[in-house]
PDB file of C-alpha atoms in Angstrom:
ATOM      1  CA  UNK C   1       8.892  -3.774 -54.724  1.00 53.00           C
ATOM      2  CA  UNK C   2       7.415  -6.872 -56.402  1.00 59.00           C
ATOM      3  CA  UNK C   3       3.916  -8.280 -55.923  1.00 56.00           C
ATOM      4  CA  UNK C   4       4.993 -10.619 -53.135  1.00 65.00           C
ATOM      5  CA  UNK C   5       6.606  -7.758 -51.228  1.00 70.00           C
ATOM      6  CA  UNK C   6       3.501  -5.578 -51.503  1.00 68.00           C
ATOM      7  CA  UNK C   7       1.263  -8.419 -50.351  1.00 65.00           C
ATOM      8  CA  UNK C   8       3.537  -9.221 -47.415  1.00 72.00           C
ATOM      9  CA  UNK C   9       3.547  -5.577 -46.383  1.00 76.00           C
ATOM     10  CA  UNK C  10      -0.249  -5.455 -46.649  1.00 72.00           C
ATOM     11  CA  UNK C  11      -0.619  -8.526 -44.436  1.00 72.00           C
ATOM     12  CA  UNK C  12       1.715  -7.104 -41.766  1.00 77.00           C
ATOM     13  CA  UNK C  13      -0.006  -3.712 -41.704  1.00 79.00           C
ATOM     14  CA  UNK C  14      -3.437  -5.346 -41.402  1.00 76.00           C
ATOM     15  CA  UNK C  15      -2.299  -7.425 -38.448  1.00 75.00           C
ATOM     16  CA  UNK C  16      -0.603  -4.540 -36.646  1.00 75.00           C
ATOM     17  CA  UNK C  17      -3.854  -2.575 -36.893  1.00 77.00           C
ATOM     18  CA  UNK C  18      -5.924  -5.434 -35.447  1.00 80.00           C
ATOM     19  CA  UNK C  19      -6.873  -4.503 -31.853  1.00 79.00           C
ATOM     20  CA  UNK C  20      -7.445  -8.154 -30.940  1.00 79.00           C
ATOM     21  CA  UNK C  21      -3.884  -9.029 -31.959  1.00 80.00           C
ATOM     22  CA  UNK C  22      -2.473  -6.014 -30.095  1.00 82.00           C
ATOM     23  CA  UNK C  23      -4.412  -6.867 -26.942  1.00 85.00           C
ATOM     24  CA  UNK C  24      -3.759 -10.619 -26.826  1.00 84.00           C
ATOM     25  CA  UNK C  25      -0.451 -10.869 -28.674  1.00 85.00           C
ATOM     26  CA  UNK C  26       1.426  -7.845 -27.314  1.00 89.00           C
ATOM     27  CA  UNK C  27      -0.184  -6.177 -24.282  1.00 92.00           C
ATOM     28  CA  UNK C  28      -1.282  -9.378 -22.503  1.00 93.00           C
ATOM     29  CA  UNK C  29       2.196 -10.992 -22.448  1.00 94.00           C
ATOM     30  CA  UNK C  30       3.713  -7.766 -21.119  1.00 96.00           C
ATOM     31  CA  UNK C  31       1.036  -7.463 -18.445  1.00 95.00           C
ATOM     32  CA  UNK C  32       1.369 -11.111 -17.429  1.00 95.00           C
ATOM     33  CA  UNK C  33       5.130 -10.760 -17.239  1.00 95.00           C
ATOM     34  CA  UNK C  34       4.875  -7.790 -14.890  1.00 95.00           C
ATOM     35  CA  UNK C  35       2.293  -9.617 -12.760  1.00 94.00           C
ATOM     36  CA  UNK C  36       4.032 -12.982 -12.518  1.00 92.00           C
ATOM     37  CA  UNK C  37       7.543 -11.567 -12.140  1.00 91.00           C
ATOM     38  CA  UNK C  38       6.330  -9.353  -9.293  1.00 91.00           C
ATOM     39  CA  UNK C  39       4.560 -12.232  -7.537  1.00 87.00           C
ATOM     40  CA  UNK C  40       7.077 -15.022  -8.155  1.00 84.00           C
ATOM     41  CA  UNK C  41      10.205 -13.480  -9.639  1.00 77.00           C
ATOM     42  CA  UNK C  42      11.842 -12.711  -6.312  1.00 70.00           C
ATOM     43  CA  UNK C  43      11.825 -16.274  -5.019  1.00 66.00           C
ATOM     44  CA  UNK C  44      15.313 -17.565  -4.162  1.00 56.00           C
ATOM     45  CA  UNK C  45      16.777 -19.764  -6.876  1.00 62.00           C
ATOM     46  CA  UNK C  46      18.745 -22.947  -6.465  1.00 59.00           C
ATOM     47  CA  UNK C  47      22.260 -23.228  -7.951  1.00 48.00           C
ATOM     48  CA  UNK C  48      22.147 -23.730 -11.712  1.00 59.00           C
ATOM     49  CA  UNK C  49      18.575 -22.483 -12.032  1.00 77.00           C
ATOM     50  CA  UNK C  50      17.422 -19.342 -13.811  1.00 86.00           C
ATOM     51  CA  UNK C  51      16.157 -16.424 -11.796  1.00 88.00           C
ATOM     52  CA  UNK C  52      12.406 -16.072 -11.754  1.00 89.00           C
ATOM     53  CA  UNK C  53      12.368 -12.813 -13.680  1.00 93.00           C
ATOM     54  CA  UNK C  54      14.411 -14.382 -16.498  1.00 94.00           C
ATOM     55  CA  UNK C  55      12.472 -17.641 -16.592  1.00 93.00           C
ATOM     56  CA  UNK C  56       9.146 -15.802 -16.721  1.00 94.00           C
ATOM     57  CA  UNK C  57      10.491 -13.399 -19.360  1.00 96.00           C
ATOM     58  CA  UNK C  58      11.250 -16.280 -21.730  1.00 96.00           C
ATOM     59  CA  UNK C  59       7.902 -17.959 -21.041  1.00 95.00           C
ATOM     60  CA  UNK C  60       5.889 -14.800 -21.697  1.00 96.00           C
ATOM     61  CA  UNK C  61       7.908 -13.911 -24.809  1.00 96.00           C
ATOM     62  CA  UNK C  62       7.137 -17.372 -26.184  1.00 96.00           C
ATOM     63  CA  UNK C  63       3.503 -17.012 -25.101  1.00 95.00           C
ATOM     64  CA  UNK C  64       3.135 -13.757 -27.043  1.00 94.00           C
ATOM     65  CA  UNK C  65       4.966 -15.051 -30.109  1.00 94.00           C
ATOM     66  CA  UNK C  66       2.707 -18.099 -30.315  1.00 95.00           C
ATOM     67  CA  UNK C  67      -0.473 -16.029 -30.311  1.00 92.00           C
ATOM     68  CA  UNK C  68       1.030 -13.611 -32.823  1.00 90.00           C
ATOM     69  CA  UNK C  69       1.546 -16.330 -35.428  1.00 92.00           C
ATOM     70  CA  UNK C  70      -1.716 -18.123 -34.633  1.00 92.00           C
ATOM     71  CA  UNK C  71      -3.863 -15.002 -34.875  1.00 88.00           C
ATOM     72  CA  UNK C  72      -2.172 -13.891 -38.099  1.00 86.00           C
ATOM     73  CA  UNK C  73      -2.967 -17.191 -39.778  1.00 89.00           C
ATOM     74  CA  UNK C  74      -5.887 -19.262 -38.471  1.00 89.00           C
ATOM     75  CA  UNK C  75      -8.781 -16.828 -37.882  1.00 89.00           C
ATOM     76  CA  UNK C  76      -7.629 -14.436 -40.602  1.00 87.00           C
ATOM     77  CA  UNK C  77      -7.305 -17.062 -43.349  1.00 87.00           C
ATOM     78  CA  UNK C  78     -10.673 -18.558 -42.442  1.00 88.00           C
ATOM     79  CA  UNK C  79     -12.357 -15.153 -42.561  1.00 86.00           C
ATOM     80  CA  UNK C  80     -10.762 -14.347 -45.910  1.00 81.00           C
ATOM     81  CA  UNK C  81     -12.014 -17.626 -47.329  1.00 81.00           C
ATOM     82  CA  UNK C  82     -15.547 -16.836 -46.175  1.00 84.00           C
ATOM     83  CA  UNK C  83     -15.568 -13.328 -47.651  1.00 80.00           C
ATOM     84  CA  UNK C  84     -14.100 -14.382 -50.979  1.00 74.00           C
ATOM     85  CA  UNK C  85     -10.834 -12.480 -50.482  1.00 67.00           C
ATOM     86  CA  UNK C  86      -8.823 -15.635 -51.175  1.00 64.00           C
ATOM     87  CA  UNK C  87     -10.464 -15.882 -54.594  1.00 64.00           C
ATOM     88  CA  UNK C  88      -9.805 -12.208 -55.286  1.00 66.00           C
ATOM     89  CA  UNK C  89      -6.098 -12.838 -54.764  1.00 63.00           C
ATOM     90  CA  UNK C  90      -6.166 -14.862 -57.976  1.00 60.00           C
ATOM     91  CA  UNK C  91      -6.336 -11.558 -59.835  1.00 62.00           C
ATOM     92  CA  UNK C  92      -2.940 -10.554 -58.431  1.00 63.00           C
ATOM     93  CA  UNK C  93       0.338 -11.596 -60.098  1.00 61.00           C
ATOM     94  CA  UNK C  94       0.933 -14.140 -57.328  1.00 62.00           C
ATOM     95  CA  UNK C  95       0.809 -17.893 -57.433  1.00 66.00           C
ATOM     96  CA  UNK C  96      -0.484 -20.092 -54.611  1.00 66.00           C
ATOM     97  CA  UNK C  97       2.985 -20.702 -53.193  1.00 71.00           C
ATOM     98  CA  UNK C  98       3.720 -16.991 -53.014  1.00 72.00           C
ATOM     99  CA  UNK C  99       0.437 -16.307 -51.221  1.00 72.00           C
ATOM    100  CA  UNK C 100       1.089 -19.114 -48.730  1.00 74.00           C
ATOM    101  CA  UNK C 101       4.684 -17.985 -48.182  1.00 77.00           C
ATOM    102  CA  UNK C 102       3.535 -14.400 -47.614  1.00 76.00           C
ATOM    103  CA  UNK C 103       0.930 -15.560 -45.078  1.00 78.00           C
ATOM    104  CA  UNK C 104       3.546 -17.535 -43.147  1.00 84.00           C
ATOM    105  CA  UNK C 105       6.100 -14.732 -43.351  1.00 84.00           C
ATOM    106  CA  UNK C 106       3.572 -12.175 -42.091  1.00 82.00           C
ATOM    107  CA  UNK C 107       2.631 -14.462 -39.231  1.00 83.00           C
ATOM    108  CA  UNK C 108       6.270 -14.886 -38.292  1.00 88.00           C
ATOM    109  CA  UNK C 109       6.980 -11.165 -38.500  1.00 88.00           C
ATOM    110  CA  UNK C 110       4.143 -10.184 -36.187  1.00 87.00           C
ATOM    111  CA  UNK C 111       5.559 -12.562 -33.573  1.00 90.00           C
ATOM    112  CA  UNK C 112       8.557 -10.252 -33.139  1.00 92.00           C
ATOM    113  CA  UNK C 113       6.824  -7.371 -31.284  1.00 91.00           C
ATOM    114  CA  UNK C 114       5.834  -9.612 -28.362  1.00 92.00           C
ATOM    115  CA  UNK C 115       9.318 -11.123 -28.078  1.00 96.00           C
ATOM    116  CA  UNK C 116      11.108  -7.793 -28.247  1.00 96.00           C
ATOM    117  CA  UNK C 117       8.722  -5.859 -26.005  1.00 95.00           C
ATOM    118  CA  UNK C 118       8.579  -8.520 -23.281  1.00 96.00           C
ATOM    119  CA  UNK C 119      12.385  -8.619 -23.217  1.00 97.00           C
ATOM    120  CA  UNK C 120      12.564  -4.819 -23.143  1.00 97.00           C
ATOM    121  CA  UNK C 121      10.051  -4.728 -20.289  1.00 97.00           C
ATOM    122  CA  UNK C 122      12.163  -7.231 -18.361  1.00 96.00           C
ATOM    123  CA  UNK C 123      15.264  -5.079 -18.807  1.00 96.00           C
ATOM    124  CA  UNK C 124      13.589  -1.799 -17.846  1.00 96.00           C
ATOM    125  CA  UNK C 125      11.190  -2.971 -15.134  1.00 95.00           C
ATOM    126  CA  UNK C 126      12.998  -5.927 -13.554  1.00 94.00           C
ATOM    127  CA  UNK C 127      16.644  -5.152 -14.339  1.00 94.00           C
ATOM    128  CA  UNK C 128      17.164  -8.409 -16.247  1.00 95.00           C
ATOM    129  CA  UNK C 129      20.698  -8.608 -17.629  1.00 94.00           C
ATOM    130  CA  UNK C 130      22.064 -11.092 -20.163  1.00 95.00           C
ATOM    131  CA  UNK C 131      25.260 -11.098 -22.192  1.00 96.00           C
ATOM    132  CA  UNK C 132      25.099  -9.582 -25.672  1.00 96.00           C
ATOM    133  CA  UNK C 133      25.442 -12.997 -27.342  1.00 96.00           C
ATOM    134  CA  UNK C 134      22.545 -14.327 -25.273  1.00 96.00           C
ATOM    135  CA  UNK C 135      20.221 -11.552 -26.424  1.00 96.00           C
ATOM    136  CA  UNK C 136      21.434 -12.086 -30.001  1.00 96.00           C
ATOM    137  CA  UNK C 137      20.605 -15.802 -29.771  1.00 96.00           C
ATOM    138  CA  UNK C 138      17.470 -15.619 -27.622  1.00 96.00           C
ATOM    139  CA  UNK C 139      15.311 -13.493 -29.914  1.00 96.00           C
ATOM    140  CA  UNK C 140      16.019 -15.491 -33.118  1.00 95.00           C
ATOM    141  CA  UNK C 141      15.573 -18.794 -31.259  1.00 96.00           C
ATOM    142  CA  UNK C 142      12.113 -17.833 -29.997  1.00 96.00           C
ATOM    143  CA  UNK C 143      11.194 -16.318 -33.352  1.00 95.00           C
ATOM    144  CA  UNK C 144      12.259 -19.235 -35.555  1.00 95.00           C
ATOM    145  CA  UNK C 145      10.856 -21.713 -33.051  1.00 95.00           C
ATOM    146  CA  UNK C 146       7.373 -20.254 -33.532  1.00 95.00           C
ATOM    147  CA  UNK C 147       7.170 -21.604 -37.122  1.00 95.00           C
ATOM    148  CA  UNK C 148       5.203 -24.749 -36.131  1.00 96.00           C
ATOM    149  CA  UNK C 149       2.462 -22.546 -34.696  1.00 96.00           C
ATOM    150  CA  UNK C 150       2.235 -20.541 -37.922  1.00 94.00           C
ATOM    151  CA  UNK C 151       1.705 -23.822 -39.767  1.00 94.00           C
ATOM    152  CA  UNK C 152      -0.889 -24.889 -37.180  1.00 96.00           C
ATOM    153  CA  UNK C 153      -2.769 -21.639 -37.754  1.00 94.00           C
ATOM    154  CA  UNK C 154      -2.597 -22.120 -41.520  1.00 92.00           C
ATOM    155  CA  UNK C 155      -4.054 -25.619 -41.192  1.00 93.00           C
ATOM    156  CA  UNK C 156      -6.875 -24.297 -39.012  1.00 95.00           C
ATOM    157  CA  UNK C 157      -7.572 -21.410 -41.382  1.00 91.00           C
ATOM    158  CA  UNK C 158      -8.040 -23.662 -44.405  1.00 89.00           C
ATOM    159  CA  UNK C 159      -9.807 -26.476 -42.538  1.00 93.00           C
ATOM    160  CA  UNK C 160     -12.627 -24.767 -40.619  1.00 91.00           C
ATOM    161  CA  UNK C 161     -15.008 -21.847 -40.986  1.00 90.00           C
ATOM    162  CA  UNK C 162     -14.649 -18.399 -39.404  1.00 89.00           C
ATOM    163  CA  UNK C 163     -17.102 -19.245 -36.610  1.00 92.00           C
ATOM    164  CA  UNK C 164     -14.781 -22.021 -35.445  1.00 94.00           C
ATOM    165  CA  UNK C 165     -11.299 -20.756 -36.332  1.00 93.00           C
ATOM    166  CA  UNK C 166     -10.868 -18.207 -33.550  1.00 93.00           C
ATOM    167  CA  UNK C 167     -12.215 -20.277 -30.624  1.00 94.00           C
ATOM    168  CA  UNK C 168     -10.319 -23.352 -31.844  1.00 95.00           C
ATOM    169  CA  UNK C 169      -7.063 -21.402 -32.207  1.00 94.00           C
ATOM    170  CA  UNK C 170      -7.478 -19.776 -28.807  1.00 93.00           C
ATOM    171  CA  UNK C 171      -8.420 -23.027 -27.067  1.00 95.00           C
ATOM    172  CA  UNK C 172      -5.369 -24.825 -28.459  1.00 95.00           C
ATOM    173  CA  UNK C 173      -3.208 -21.835 -27.561  1.00 94.00           C
ATOM    174  CA  UNK C 174      -4.329 -21.761 -23.949  1.00 94.00           C
ATOM    175  CA  UNK C 175      -4.228 -25.535 -23.491  1.00 93.00           C
ATOM    176  CA  UNK C 176      -0.764 -25.932 -24.966  1.00 94.00           C
ATOM    177  CA  UNK C 177       0.528 -22.933 -23.007  1.00 93.00           C
ATOM    178  CA  UNK C 178      -0.775 -24.322 -19.717  1.00 90.00           C
ATOM    179  CA  UNK C 179       0.407 -27.888 -20.283  1.00 90.00           C
ATOM    180  CA  UNK C 180       3.671 -26.695 -21.830  1.00 90.00           C
ATOM    181  CA  UNK C 181       4.890 -24.916 -18.720  1.00 88.00           C
ATOM    182  CA  UNK C 182       4.375 -21.312 -19.850  1.00 92.00           C
ATOM    183  CA  UNK C 183       2.017 -20.542 -16.978  1.00 87.00           C
ATOM    184  CA  UNK C 184       3.623 -22.687 -14.288  1.00 81.00           C
ATOM    185  CA  UNK C 185       7.375 -23.419 -14.180  1.00 73.00           C
ATOM    186  CA  UNK C 186       7.971 -26.929 -15.555  1.00 71.00           C
ATOM    187  CA  UNK C 187       9.721 -27.988 -12.334  1.00 70.00           C
ATOM    188  CA  UNK C 188       6.431 -27.425 -10.485  1.00 74.00           C
ATOM    189  CA  UNK C 189       4.259 -29.372 -12.913  1.00 73.00           C
ATOM    190  CA  UNK C 190       2.939 -32.778 -11.798  1.00 76.00           C
ATOM    191  CA  UNK C 191       4.976 -35.669 -13.135  1.00 76.00           C
ATOM    192  CA  UNK C 192       2.173 -36.741 -15.466  1.00 74.00           C
ATOM    193  CA  UNK C 193       1.983 -33.244 -16.967  1.00 77.00           C
ATOM    194  CA  UNK C 194       5.750 -33.083 -17.341  1.00 79.00           C
ATOM    195  CA  UNK C 195       5.726 -36.145 -19.587  1.00 82.00           C
ATOM    196  CA  UNK C 196       3.113 -34.465 -21.773  1.00 87.00           C
ATOM    197  CA  UNK C 197       5.007 -31.157 -21.750  1.00 89.00           C
ATOM    198  CA  UNK C 198       8.102 -32.851 -23.142  1.00 90.00           C
ATOM    199  CA  UNK C 199       6.191 -33.596 -26.344  1.00 93.00           C
ATOM    200  CA  UNK C 200       4.569 -30.200 -26.795  1.00 95.00           C
ATOM    201  CA  UNK C 201       6.010 -27.479 -29.048  1.00 96.00           C
ATOM    202  CA  UNK C 202       5.117 -24.843 -26.451  1.00 96.00           C
ATOM    203  CA  UNK C 203       7.456 -26.337 -23.862  1.00 94.00           C
ATOM    204  CA  UNK C 204      10.202 -26.979 -26.386  1.00 95.00           C
ATOM    205  CA  UNK C 205       9.993 -23.396 -27.675  1.00 96.00           C
ATOM    206  CA  UNK C 206      10.365 -21.984 -24.177  1.00 95.00           C
ATOM    207  CA  UNK C 207      13.115 -24.479 -23.369  1.00 94.00           C
ATOM    208  CA  UNK C 208      15.130 -23.149 -26.300  1.00 95.00           C
ATOM    209  CA  UNK C 209      15.007 -19.725 -24.679  1.00 95.00           C
ATOM    210  CA  UNK C 210      15.694 -21.020 -21.182  1.00 95.00           C
ATOM    211  CA  UNK C 211      18.820 -22.813 -22.411  1.00 95.00           C
ATOM    212  CA  UNK C 212      20.164 -19.672 -24.091  1.00 96.00           C
ATOM    213  CA  UNK C 213      19.317 -17.520 -21.058  1.00 95.00           C
ATOM    214  CA  UNK C 214      21.251 -19.979 -18.885  1.00 93.00           C
ATOM    215  CA  UNK C 215      24.286 -19.665 -21.147  1.00 93.00           C
ATOM    216  CA  UNK C 216      23.905 -23.034 -22.891  1.00 93.00           C
ATOM    217  CA  UNK C 217      23.375 -24.112 -26.470  1.00 91.00           C
ATOM    218  CA  UNK C 218      19.816 -25.261 -27.280  1.00 89.00           C
ATOM    219  CA  UNK C 219      19.329 -28.967 -26.615  1.00 91.00           C
ATOM    220  CA  UNK C 220      18.995 -31.402 -29.495  1.00 94.00           C
ATOM    221  CA  UNK C 221      15.699 -32.670 -28.067  1.00 95.00           C
ATOM    222  CA  UNK C 222      14.142 -29.189 -28.293  1.00 95.00           C
ATOM    223  CA  UNK C 223      15.243 -28.807 -31.902  1.00 95.00           C
ATOM    224  CA  UNK C 224      14.144 -32.338 -32.826  1.00 96.00           C
ATOM    225  CA  UNK C 225      10.663 -32.011 -31.298  1.00 96.00           C
ATOM    226  CA  UNK C 226      10.074 -28.606 -32.910  1.00 97.00           C
ATOM    227  CA  UNK C 227      11.309 -29.936 -36.260  1.00 97.00           C
ATOM    228  CA  UNK C 228       8.951 -32.897 -35.956  1.00 97.00           C
ATOM    229  CA  UNK C 229       5.993 -30.632 -35.218  1.00 97.00           C
ATOM    230  CA  UNK C 230       6.996 -28.404 -38.138  1.00 96.00           C
ATOM    231  CA  UNK C 231       6.909 -31.340 -40.560  1.00 97.00           C
ATOM    232  CA  UNK C 232       3.649 -32.705 -39.148  1.00 97.00           C
ATOM    233  CA  UNK C 233       1.809 -29.386 -39.114  1.00 96.00           C
ATOM    234  CA  UNK C 234       3.258 -28.396 -42.484  1.00 93.00           C
ATOM    235  CA  UNK C 235       1.763 -31.565 -43.923  1.00 94.00           C
ATOM    236  CA  UNK C 236      -1.605 -30.841 -42.310  1.00 94.00           C
ATOM    237  CA  UNK C 237      -1.535 -27.280 -43.656  1.00 91.00           C
ATOM    238  CA  UNK C 238      -0.829 -28.568 -47.179  1.00 89.00           C
ATOM    239  CA  UNK C 239      -3.682 -31.090 -46.967  1.00 91.00           C
ATOM    240  CA  UNK C 240      -6.089 -28.433 -45.655  1.00 89.00           C
ATOM    241  CA  UNK C 241      -5.064 -25.996 -48.387  1.00 83.00           C
ATOM    242  CA  UNK C 242      -5.602 -28.492 -51.216  1.00 80.00           C
ATOM    243  CA  UNK C 243      -8.829 -30.057 -49.963  1.00 74.00           C
ATOM    244  CA  UNK C 244     -12.043 -29.270 -51.907  1.00 61.00           C
ATOM    245  CA  UNK C 245     -13.616 -25.981 -50.823  1.00 55.00           C
ATOM    246  CA  UNK C 246     -17.302 -26.890 -50.912  1.00 44.00           C
ATOM    247  CA  UNK C 247     -18.422 -23.466 -49.762  1.00 43.00           C
ATOM    248  CA  UNK C 248     -16.120 -21.403 -51.950  1.00 46.00           C
ATOM    249  CA  UNK C 249     -17.744 -18.679 -54.005  1.00 46.00           C
ATOM    250  CA  UNK C 250     -17.524 -19.307 -57.741  1.00 43.00           C
ATOM    251  CA  UNK C 251     -15.382 -16.971 -59.807  1.00 43.00           C
ATOM    252  CA  UNK C 252     -17.477 -15.906 -62.782  1.00 42.00           C
ATOM    253  CA  UNK C 253     -15.746 -15.785 -66.167  1.00 44.00           C
ATOM    254  CA  UNK C 254     -15.504 -12.419 -67.847  1.00 43.00           C
ATOM    255  CA  UNK C 255     -15.899 -12.128 -71.613  1.00 43.00           C
ATOM    256  CA  UNK C 256     -13.715  -9.953 -73.858  1.00 43.00           C
ATOM    257  CA  UNK C 257     -16.357  -7.212 -73.724  1.00 45.00           C
ATOM    258  CA  UNK C 258     -16.229  -7.137 -69.947  1.00 43.00           C
ATOM    259  CA  UNK C 259     -19.626  -8.781 -69.443  1.00 44.00           C
ATOM    260  CA  UNK C 260     -19.950 -11.567 -66.905  1.00 40.00           C
ATOM    261  CA  UNK C 261     -21.160 -14.755 -68.525  1.00 40.00           C
ATOM    262  CA  UNK C 262     -22.927 -17.466 -66.585  1.00 39.00           C
ATOM    263  CA  UNK C 263     -23.100 -20.747 -68.412  1.00 39.00           C
ATOM    264  CA  UNK C 264     -26.428 -22.477 -68.258  1.00 39.00           C
ATOM    265  CA  UNK C 265     -28.108 -19.630 -66.402  1.00 40.00           C
ATOM    266  CA  UNK C 266     -31.214 -19.874 -68.551  1.00 39.00           C
ATOM    267  CA  UNK C 267     -33.952 -17.268 -68.693  1.00 39.00           C
ATOM    268  CA  UNK C 268     -33.815 -14.944 -65.702  1.00 36.00           C
ATOM    269  CA  UNK C 269     -37.295 -13.785 -66.621  1.00 36.00           C
TER     270      UNK C 269
END
């Protein structure tokens, strides 16, 4: 396994051992699915509409995936910057692109447990049944569609300090989830909210899954909006990564004898 593979594995293991990620990114979506599907999943559906248990399954799978990628990037990157871990990575045989790619890949990978476990819960607890091709399309659609949120987390991680990264990530997560129809079915949102939801990546991510669960191909509007957010947030992440790090700890040069030299340090006397 090369250096990139080892680093990617390290990032995934660290996230899967994080109790905050497990609680908010895995257990919470499962618990919310069981709660909401029990309260609202049995409501009669109109012709052409998804059943409540299926609609809520997709929404909660998207909800968990979004927090998985956000928590694996934003707060974690910011904390690593503050502790100097980002500078220590310079000693590894990895360039900046490999580190960034590994961060994004780890964030994407830890989105899978929420998607898979929410779907499994729906099958076992609520007897949700889809065709094999729908399952095969649903999971990758929700997974790949979470990329914009990984880029959002990366931008946050490199732009703000650790005191701000977690509350900012969580606030954006909750606001976009609420306005994007993950908490309330989009058909029940006020008209003004529905216009906003159409532009949000949260709604478009869930709509990808709802289309597949209904037996349709994903709509071009969903793909276009998610692609637009991916480009926008990717640009913001690149700008945040390359901006001057005023608070970064200096890396002291090491001489051939192993002694740390500090230019211009003067008499320590």
